[in-house]
Short mmCIF file of C-alpha atoms in Angstrom, two decimals:
data_model
loop_
_atom_site.label_atom_id
_atom_site.label_comp_id
_atom_site.label_asym_id
_atom_site.label_seq_id
_atom_site.Cartn_x
_atom_site.Cartn_y
_atom_site.Cartn_z
CA MET A 1 -19.27 -36.07 -26.37
CA GLY A 2 -18.92 -34.58 -30.69
CA ASN A 3 -16.26 -34.85 -33.44
CA SER A 4 -13.17 -34.65 -34.36
CA CYS A 5 -10.17 -33.83 -36.76
CA SER A 6 -8.48 -37.59 -34.96
CA ASN A 7 -6.29 -38.43 -37.85
CA ASN A 8 -5.36 -41.39 -36.14
CA LEU A 9 -4.60 -39.72 -33.13
CA GLY A 10 -5.35 -41.50 -29.51
CA ILE A 11 -4.28 -42.92 -26.26
CA PRO A 12 -2.13 -46.27 -26.75
CA PRO A 13 -3.80 -49.73 -25.79
CA ALA A 14 -2.50 -51.16 -23.46
CA LYS A 15 0.59 -53.89 -23.91
CA GLY A 16 -0.37 -56.32 -21.38
CA PRO A 17 -1.44 -60.08 -21.27
CA ASN A 18 -4.83 -59.05 -19.68
CA ALA A 19 -7.66 -56.75 -21.73
CA VAL A 20 -8.35 -53.53 -18.87
CA GLY A 21 -12.11 -52.97 -18.15
CA CYS A 22 -13.17 -49.63 -16.89
CA THR A 23 -15.98 -48.37 -13.21
CA ASP A 24 -16.37 -44.81 -11.51
CA PHE A 25 -16.68 -45.50 -7.44
CA MET A 26 -18.35 -42.58 -5.71
CA MET A 27 -18.29 -43.84 -2.74
CA ASP A 28 -20.88 -41.43 0.29
CA HIS A 29 -21.96 -38.62 -1.87
CA THR A 30 -20.73 -35.22 -0.18
CA ALA A 31 -17.59 -32.95 -1.06
CA GLN A 32 -15.55 -35.32 1.90
CA GLY A 33 -15.73 -38.77 0.27
CA THR A 34 -14.22 -40.81 -2.12
CA PHE A 35 -14.61 -40.68 -5.74
CA PHE A 36 -12.26 -42.60 -7.98
CA ARG A 37 -12.12 -44.12 -11.39
CA LEU A 38 -10.75 -47.84 -10.99
CA TYR A 39 -9.03 -49.75 -14.08
CA TYR A 40 -8.47 -53.82 -13.69
CA PRO A 41 -8.32 -57.41 -16.08
CA CYS A 42 -10.96 -57.74 -17.42
CA GLN A 43 -12.94 -60.49 -18.70
CA LYS A 44 -13.51 -59.51 -22.89
CA ALA A 45 -17.65 -58.08 -23.14
CA ASP A 46 -19.32 -58.08 -26.58
CA THR A 47 -21.43 -55.29 -25.75
CA ALA A 48 -19.31 -53.20 -23.23
CA GLU A 49 -17.82 -49.38 -24.87
CA LYS A 50 -15.05 -48.08 -24.53
CA PRO A 51 -15.79 -44.84 -22.06
CA ASP A 52 -15.71 -40.49 -23.42
CA TRP A 53 -11.88 -39.64 -23.09
CA ILE A 54 -13.81 -36.39 -21.45
CA PRO A 55 -16.44 -37.87 -19.29
CA SER A 56 -19.46 -34.45 -20.28
CA LYS A 57 -19.10 -31.20 -21.11
CA GLU A 58 -18.33 -29.69 -17.57
CA TYR A 59 -14.70 -31.55 -17.79
CA PHE A 60 -13.53 -28.63 -21.08
CA ASN A 61 -15.41 -26.22 -18.03
CA GLY A 62 -13.19 -27.13 -16.02
CA LEU A 63 -9.20 -26.51 -18.46
CA ALA A 64 -10.75 -23.01 -19.89
CA ASP A 65 -11.40 -21.78 -15.88
CA PHE A 66 -7.88 -23.69 -15.47
CA MET A 67 -6.11 -22.30 -18.99
CA LYS A 68 -7.99 -19.10 -18.14
CA ILE A 69 -9.88 -19.54 -21.20
CA ASN A 70 -13.38 -18.39 -22.43
CA ARG A 71 -15.49 -21.37 -21.81
CA THR A 72 -17.49 -20.73 -24.38
CA LEU A 73 -14.96 -21.56 -27.20
CA SER A 74 -12.57 -23.43 -25.64
CA GLU A 75 -16.00 -25.81 -24.86
CA ARG A 76 -16.39 -26.21 -28.95
CA ILE A 77 -12.19 -26.35 -29.73
CA PHE A 78 -11.87 -28.67 -26.35
CA ASN A 79 -15.13 -30.54 -28.20
CA TYR A 80 -13.34 -30.55 -31.76
CA LEU A 81 -9.79 -31.28 -30.95
CA PHE A 82 -11.41 -33.90 -28.00
CA GLY A 83 -14.31 -34.30 -27.94
CA SER A 84 -14.06 -38.09 -29.56
CA PHE A 85 -11.64 -39.86 -27.66
CA LYS A 86 -12.52 -42.48 -26.56
CA ILE A 87 -10.20 -44.69 -22.70
CA PRO A 88 -8.17 -47.81 -23.80
CA ALA A 89 -10.81 -49.00 -21.67
CA LEU A 90 -14.08 -51.99 -21.51
CA LEU A 91 -16.38 -50.11 -19.27
CA ASP A 92 -18.20 -51.43 -16.74
CA ALA A 93 -16.48 -55.30 -17.91
CA PRO A 94 -16.65 -58.22 -15.82
CA PHE A 95 -13.87 -58.50 -13.35
CA LYS A 96 -10.95 -60.90 -14.33
CA ARG A 97 -9.77 -63.99 -11.75
CA ASN A 98 -5.88 -64.70 -11.69
CA GLY A 99 -4.21 -64.74 -8.34
CA LYS A 100 -3.99 -61.45 -6.11
CA CYS A 101 -3.73 -58.01 -7.69
CA PRO A 102 -1.49 -55.56 -6.84
CA VAL A 103 -2.27 -52.46 -5.88
CA VAL A 104 -1.45 -48.55 -7.15
CA ILE A 105 -3.21 -45.99 -5.79
CA PHE A 106 -3.30 -42.97 -8.79
CA SER A 107 -2.71 -39.22 -8.03
CA HIS A 108 -3.27 -36.82 -11.21
CA GLY A 109 -1.50 -32.84 -11.39
CA LEU A 110 -2.92 -29.22 -10.90
CA GLY A 111 -5.63 -28.42 -13.62
CA ALA A 112 -5.98 -32.83 -14.19
CA PHE A 113 -8.92 -35.12 -12.91
CA ARG A 114 -8.70 -38.80 -12.90
CA THR A 115 -9.64 -39.57 -17.02
CA LEU A 116 -6.02 -38.08 -17.69
CA TYR A 117 -3.83 -40.98 -16.78
CA SER A 118 -5.43 -43.21 -19.32
CA ALA A 119 -2.14 -44.52 -20.72
CA ILE A 120 -0.41 -45.08 -17.66
CA CYS A 121 -3.41 -47.06 -16.01
CA ALA A 122 -4.54 -48.52 -18.49
CA GLU A 123 -0.53 -49.98 -18.64
CA LEU A 124 -0.89 -51.26 -14.37
CA ALA A 125 -4.60 -52.89 -15.66
CA SER A 126 -3.24 -54.89 -18.18
CA GLN A 127 -0.96 -55.98 -16.74
CA GLY A 128 -2.90 -57.19 -13.23
CA PHE A 129 -2.67 -54.57 -11.36
CA ILE A 130 -6.24 -52.42 -9.60
CA VAL A 131 -5.78 -48.88 -10.17
CA ALA A 132 -8.08 -46.31 -8.50
CA SER A 133 -7.53 -43.24 -10.12
CA VAL A 134 -8.18 -41.24 -7.74
CA GLU A 135 -10.41 -37.31 -8.23
CA HIS A 136 -9.41 -34.53 -5.68
CA ARG A 137 -11.95 -32.73 -4.05
CA ASP A 138 -10.28 -30.93 -2.45
CA GLU A 139 -9.70 -27.38 -5.50
CA SER A 140 -6.59 -28.76 -7.79
CA ALA A 141 -8.39 -30.66 -10.19
CA SER A 142 -9.54 -28.59 -13.01
CA ALA A 143 -13.29 -29.87 -12.47
CA THR A 144 -14.95 -32.34 -9.88
CA PHE A 145 -18.41 -33.61 -9.08
CA PHE A 146 -20.36 -34.93 -6.41
CA TYR A 147 -24.53 -34.80 -4.59
CA ARG A 148 -26.15 -32.55 -2.00
CA GLU A 149 -29.90 -33.44 -1.03
CA LYS A 150 -32.72 -32.22 -3.01
CA ARG A 151 -34.26 -29.53 -1.61
CA GLU A 152 -37.71 -29.25 -1.70
CA SER A 153 -38.50 -27.27 -4.72
CA GLU A 154 -36.48 -29.43 -6.21
CA LYS A 155 -38.01 -32.23 -6.13
CA ALA A 156 -40.81 -31.72 -7.89
CA ASP A 157 -38.29 -31.11 -11.17
CA MET A 158 -37.46 -35.59 -11.32
CA ALA A 159 -34.66 -35.36 -14.46
CA PRO A 160 -33.05 -32.23 -13.59
CA HIS A 161 -30.39 -30.90 -16.43
CA GLY A 162 -27.26 -32.42 -15.66
CA SER A 163 -27.61 -34.40 -12.99
CA PRO A 164 -27.22 -38.11 -14.93
CA ALA A 165 -29.31 -40.51 -15.46
CA SER A 166 -27.85 -43.05 -12.37
CA ALA A 167 -27.36 -41.11 -9.56
CA PRO A 168 -30.54 -41.10 -7.00
CA GLN A 169 -33.42 -39.06 -7.30
CA ASN A 170 -32.74 -38.05 -4.33
CA LEU A 171 -29.65 -36.23 -4.93
CA GLN A 172 -28.15 -32.55 -7.22
CA GLN A 173 -25.69 -32.24 -8.73
CA GLU A 174 -23.12 -29.88 -7.77
CA TRP A 175 -19.73 -29.32 -9.81
CA MET A 176 -16.39 -27.40 -8.26
CA TYR A 177 -14.19 -25.81 -10.70
CA TYR A 178 -10.52 -25.44 -9.65
CA ARG A 179 -10.03 -22.76 -7.22
CA ALA A 180 -6.95 -20.29 -9.21
CA LEU A 181 -4.60 -17.70 -6.86
CA GLN A 182 -6.37 -14.80 -5.37
CA HIS A 183 -4.36 -11.97 -6.23
CA GLY A 184 -1.58 -11.42 -3.05
CA GLU A 185 -2.80 -14.73 -1.80
CA SER A 186 0.64 -16.39 -0.93
CA GLU A 187 0.99 -19.99 -2.54
CA PHE A 188 2.48 -22.25 -0.34
CA PRO A 189 -0.14 -22.68 2.54
CA LEU A 190 -2.60 -23.00 -0.66
CA ARG A 191 -1.28 -26.27 -1.90
CA ASN A 192 0.80 -27.02 1.52
CA LYS A 193 -3.20 -27.75 2.90
CA GLN A 194 -4.38 -28.81 -0.58
CA VAL A 195 -1.59 -31.58 -0.86
CA LYS A 196 -2.02 -32.54 2.42
CA GLN A 197 -6.18 -32.91 1.48
CA ARG A 198 -5.41 -35.41 -0.98
CA ALA A 199 -2.74 -37.84 0.59
CA GLU A 200 -5.99 -38.51 2.56
CA GLU A 201 -7.86 -38.66 -0.18
CA CYS A 202 -5.54 -41.54 -1.45
CA VAL A 203 -5.92 -43.10 1.55
CA ARG A 204 -9.18 -43.22 2.23
CA ALA A 205 -9.57 -44.88 -1.60
CA LEU A 206 -7.45 -47.86 -0.59
CA ASP A 207 -9.13 -47.69 2.32
CA LYS A 208 -12.10 -48.26 0.65
CA LEU A 209 -10.80 -50.61 -2.14
CA ILE A 210 -9.47 -52.85 1.38
CA GLU A 211 -12.93 -53.31 2.43
CA MET A 212 -14.61 -54.77 -1.30
CA ASN A 213 -11.72 -57.22 -0.72
CA SER A 214 -12.66 -57.62 3.10
CA GLY A 215 -16.16 -58.37 0.96
CA ILE A 216 -17.91 -55.81 3.30
CA PRO A 217 -21.07 -54.15 0.99
CA VAL A 218 -20.19 -50.68 -0.76
CA GLU A 219 -23.13 -47.85 -2.11
CA ASN A 220 -22.10 -46.11 -4.90
CA THR A 221 -23.59 -43.04 -5.99
CA LEU A 222 -23.51 -43.00 -8.99
CA ARG A 223 -24.86 -46.56 -10.24
CA THR A 224 -22.44 -47.92 -12.48
CA GLN A 225 -23.58 -51.95 -14.19
CA PHE A 226 -20.06 -53.08 -11.96
CA ASP A 227 -20.45 -55.62 -9.44
CA TRP A 228 -18.35 -54.91 -6.57
CA ALA A 229 -18.60 -57.69 -5.02
CA THR A 230 -16.51 -59.76 -7.76
CA LEU A 231 -13.62 -57.87 -6.14
CA GLU A 232 -13.86 -59.76 -3.00
CA ASN A 233 -10.41 -61.01 -2.11
CA SER A 234 -8.72 -60.05 -5.54
CA MET A 235 -6.61 -57.52 -3.61
CA ASP A 236 -2.55 -58.94 -2.31
CA LEU A 237 -2.71 -56.22 0.07
CA CYS A 238 0.79 -56.91 1.19
CA ARG A 239 2.08 -55.13 -2.17
CA ILE A 240 0.39 -51.34 -2.57
CA ALA A 241 2.08 -48.38 -4.03
CA ALA A 242 0.97 -45.42 -4.73
CA VAL A 243 1.69 -43.19 -8.49
CA GLY A 244 1.16 -40.01 -9.69
CA HIS A 245 1.81 -36.78 -11.58
CA SER A 246 3.40 -33.19 -10.52
CA PHE A 247 1.15 -32.09 -8.31
CA GLY A 248 -0.22 -35.67 -8.02
CA GLY A 249 3.60 -36.22 -7.28
CA ALA A 250 4.15 -34.16 -4.51
CA THR A 251 0.34 -36.55 -3.21
CA VAL A 252 2.93 -39.26 -3.67
CA ILE A 253 5.60 -38.38 -0.73
CA GLU A 254 2.32 -36.53 1.80
CA SER A 255 0.94 -39.78 1.15
CA LEU A 256 3.75 -41.97 1.73
CA CYS A 257 4.53 -40.49 4.70
CA LYS A 258 1.06 -40.91 5.72
CA GLU A 259 0.11 -44.21 5.32
CA VAL A 260 2.21 -47.19 5.90
CA LYS A 261 1.36 -49.81 3.68
CA PHE A 262 1.96 -48.44 0.43
CA LYS A 263 5.28 -50.12 0.58
CA CYS A 264 6.45 -47.23 -2.58
CA GLY A 265 6.50 -44.52 -4.92
CA VAL A 266 6.81 -43.07 -8.17
CA ALA A 267 7.09 -39.21 -8.55
CA LEU A 268 6.39 -38.37 -12.61
CA ASP A 269 7.64 -34.97 -12.90
CA ALA A 270 7.34 -34.12 -9.76
CA TRP A 271 6.16 -30.11 -7.92
CA MET A 272 7.57 -30.56 -4.96
CA PHE A 273 6.90 -27.59 -4.05
CA PRO A 274 3.57 -28.03 -1.92
CA LEU A 275 5.51 -30.44 0.88
CA ASP A 276 6.51 -29.42 4.51
CA ASP A 277 10.00 -30.05 4.58
CA GLU A 278 10.32 -31.72 7.85
CA ILE A 279 8.08 -34.68 6.01
CA PHE A 280 10.97 -35.70 4.59
CA PRO A 281 13.08 -37.61 6.54
CA ARG A 282 9.84 -38.96 8.02
CA VAL A 283 9.72 -40.86 4.63
CA ARG A 284 10.93 -44.59 4.87
CA GLN A 285 9.33 -46.68 0.93
CA PRO A 286 11.35 -46.79 -1.79
CA ILE A 287 11.52 -43.70 -4.53
CA PHE A 288 11.37 -43.22 -7.82
CA PHE A 289 11.58 -39.95 -9.65
CA ILE A 290 10.95 -39.49 -13.10
CA ASN A 291 11.28 -36.85 -14.57
CA SER A 292 11.28 -35.06 -17.87
CA GLU A 293 13.58 -32.66 -19.32
CA ARG A 294 12.41 -29.97 -20.22
CA PHE A 295 9.44 -28.79 -16.82
CA GLN A 296 13.13 -29.35 -13.77
CA TRP A 297 14.71 -26.75 -11.52
CA ALA A 298 17.59 -26.45 -9.51
CA GLY A 299 14.91 -25.54 -6.88
CA ASN A 300 13.07 -28.21 -6.71
CA ILE A 301 15.65 -31.52 -7.82
CA SER A 302 17.14 -30.02 -4.40
CA ARG A 303 14.10 -31.04 -3.06
CA MET A 304 13.92 -34.98 -4.23
CA LYS A 305 17.93 -34.88 -3.18
CA LYS A 306 16.77 -33.86 0.51
CA LEU A 307 14.80 -37.67 0.49
CA GLU A 308 18.73 -39.00 -0.42
CA SER A 309 19.03 -41.98 2.09
CA ALA A 310 21.98 -44.79 1.66
CA ALA A 311 19.70 -47.17 3.44
CA ILE A 312 16.11 -46.97 1.15
CA GLN A 313 15.97 -46.88 -2.41
CA ARG A 314 15.67 -43.31 -4.57
CA LYS A 315 16.19 -43.17 -7.75
CA MET A 316 15.94 -40.99 -10.57
CA ILE A 317 16.07 -41.00 -14.51
CA THR A 318 14.59 -38.75 -16.78
CA ILE A 319 13.72 -38.96 -20.39
CA ARG A 320 14.74 -37.01 -23.00
CA GLY A 321 13.01 -35.07 -25.77
CA THR A 322 10.13 -35.12 -23.37
CA VAL A 323 7.83 -32.08 -21.44
CA HIS A 324 5.91 -31.72 -19.00
CA GLN A 325 2.25 -32.83 -20.68
CA SER A 326 4.32 -36.25 -21.95
CA PHE A 327 2.74 -37.84 -19.63
CA PRO A 328 -1.05 -37.47 -19.28
CA ASP A 329 -2.83 -38.79 -22.27
CA PHE A 330 -2.85 -35.27 -24.15
CA THR A 331 -0.04 -35.83 -26.19
CA PHE A 332 -1.67 -38.47 -27.82
CA LEU A 333 -4.57 -36.64 -28.85
CA THR A 334 -2.47 -33.15 -30.85
CA GLY A 335 -0.66 -33.12 -34.18
CA ASN A 336 2.76 -31.95 -33.69
CA TRP A 337 2.09 -28.43 -34.30
CA ILE A 338 -0.63 -27.44 -31.83
CA GLY A 339 1.11 -30.26 -29.68
CA LYS A 340 4.29 -28.58 -29.47
CA LEU A 341 2.89 -24.35 -29.19
CA MET A 342 0.56 -25.92 -26.67
CA LYS A 343 3.67 -27.59 -25.13
CA LEU A 344 1.58 -30.92 -25.08
CA LYS A 345 4.77 -32.70 -26.78
CA GLY A 346 8.49 -32.37 -26.42
CA GLU A 347 10.54 -33.56 -29.43
CA ILE A 348 10.99 -37.86 -28.78
CA ASP A 349 7.54 -39.99 -29.71
CA PRO A 350 4.68 -39.59 -26.93
CA GLU A 351 4.24 -43.56 -28.15
CA ILE A 352 8.62 -44.33 -27.27
CA ALA A 353 7.68 -41.70 -24.09
CA ILE A 354 4.84 -43.42 -22.37
CA ASP A 355 6.89 -47.15 -22.94
CA LEU A 356 9.69 -46.16 -21.28
CA CYS A 357 7.48 -44.53 -18.67
CA ASN A 358 5.34 -47.49 -17.64
CA ARG A 359 8.16 -50.63 -17.64
CA ALA A 360 10.57 -48.40 -15.74
CA LEU A 361 7.58 -48.10 -13.43
CA LEU A 362 6.27 -52.08 -13.69
CA ALA A 363 10.54 -52.48 -13.09
CA PHE A 364 10.58 -50.43 -10.14
CA LEU A 365 7.20 -51.62 -8.69
CA GLN A 366 7.95 -55.17 -9.30
CA ARG A 367 11.80 -54.68 -7.47
CA HIS A 368 10.16 -53.18 -4.43
CA LEU A 369 6.71 -54.74 -4.16
CA ASP A 370 7.84 -58.26 -4.55
CA LEU A 371 6.24 -59.17 -7.70
CA GLU A 372 6.27 -62.50 -8.98
CA LYS A 373 5.98 -61.66 -13.33
CA ASN A 374 9.05 -60.17 -16.20
CA PHE A 375 9.05 -56.57 -15.45
CA ASN A 376 13.01 -57.22 -14.03
CA GLN A 377 13.33 -57.30 -17.58
CA TRP A 378 13.00 -53.76 -18.04
CA ASP A 379 15.08 -53.07 -14.80
CA PRO A 380 18.36 -51.37 -16.24
CA LEU A 381 15.56 -47.95 -17.05
CA ILE A 382 15.73 -48.37 -13.53
CA ASP A 383 18.96 -46.96 -13.92
CA GLY A 384 18.72 -44.73 -16.94
CA LYS A 385 19.95 -47.48 -18.93
CA ASP A 386 18.31 -45.70 -22.43
CA LYS A 387 19.03 -43.61 -25.78
CA ASN A 388 15.82 -42.13 -25.05
CA LEU A 389 16.84 -42.02 -20.10
CA ILE A 390 19.39 -39.75 -18.91
CA GLN A 391 20.27 -41.69 -15.07
CA GLY A 392 19.85 -38.89 -12.73
CA THR A 393 18.99 -35.50 -13.60
CA ASN A 394 19.31 -33.04 -16.71
CA VAL A 395 19.76 -30.18 -14.42
CA THR A 396 23.36 -30.11 -14.29
CA MET A 397 23.75 -27.11 -12.36
CA LEU A 398 23.04 -29.82 -9.69
CA GLN A 399 23.52 -32.91 -10.24
CA SER A 400 22.13 -35.52 -8.27
CA SER A 401 23.72 -38.62 -7.30
CA ILE A 402 20.23 -40.21 -6.49
#
């Protein structure tokens, strides 16, 4: 995408025993289709390259809209700051079969998109998971795209600007940008409608993986080099979890309510506002809330507490020195001064924070997906037993007992 002032900044490589591959999948080219980035254990491939962290300039435009700054100016700034960073995974590398992989569906936050949580998703893949990071089409992503059939007048131009070479020539790329709240508009109806659509998109992504696992041929609109047939009989469909950040945390809870195939959920600094109160008693799966120290407030914690249960494990920890943006990759890609100015960094070293998050997440998944791994070595983290963790919440006016 361009030059960068990286100064040794970068997304940390995954720490598990497997090399990590990634590829993009779009089923049904319309806005109603499924779009996700897949992370998976891969064979090491000398020819494979790491993909750009920001896939195209339209995502910079979307981030500018979300942050309410000028697109032209912001494209230059974002390209300078972030344009040359790569995701720590090999694009379209061959899948490595080694037993059946548990499955995670990942949901991004408000104003984000499918590539921004690669430090978490790649770590899960390196530990043997297949992870589908959904790009939501509910107008909560800063940007996303789909395709429409070309009009007759457009068919003469076989190489339209902005349309990737991998797309079928009869299709025209269409961009969907973040929809800001209108003046005087009530927020809850919009966010509640969005969280329901997001959960449906997570379930559709899971359904697509189940088809692939069954050997049903799939057609990828994006025509990547990855061989989807290699995923046949590769997934452990008894071991499926939902993970998400912020709005994605609410999406996790909505998804658990909607689909019992999700055996547990992990909500990273969840924004609970979009959810109907009535769904809380209907969620039957274990949930793990991993919070930042600077984002949460009493009203949000009280909604998490509505999920407390004597019969179903509900856990909460807070990572000291973290901010809301300590979970997406941005936190690794800015220096200390600008990172704190833009609230992308807290006081804690970002790599220490993400390691705590990932290890606690893996321990919880082992416990509730009944995995035969060694992630239980990190079980104490689930109960906040680390100098950089708080058991429950730091919101002192409402100490949570979960």
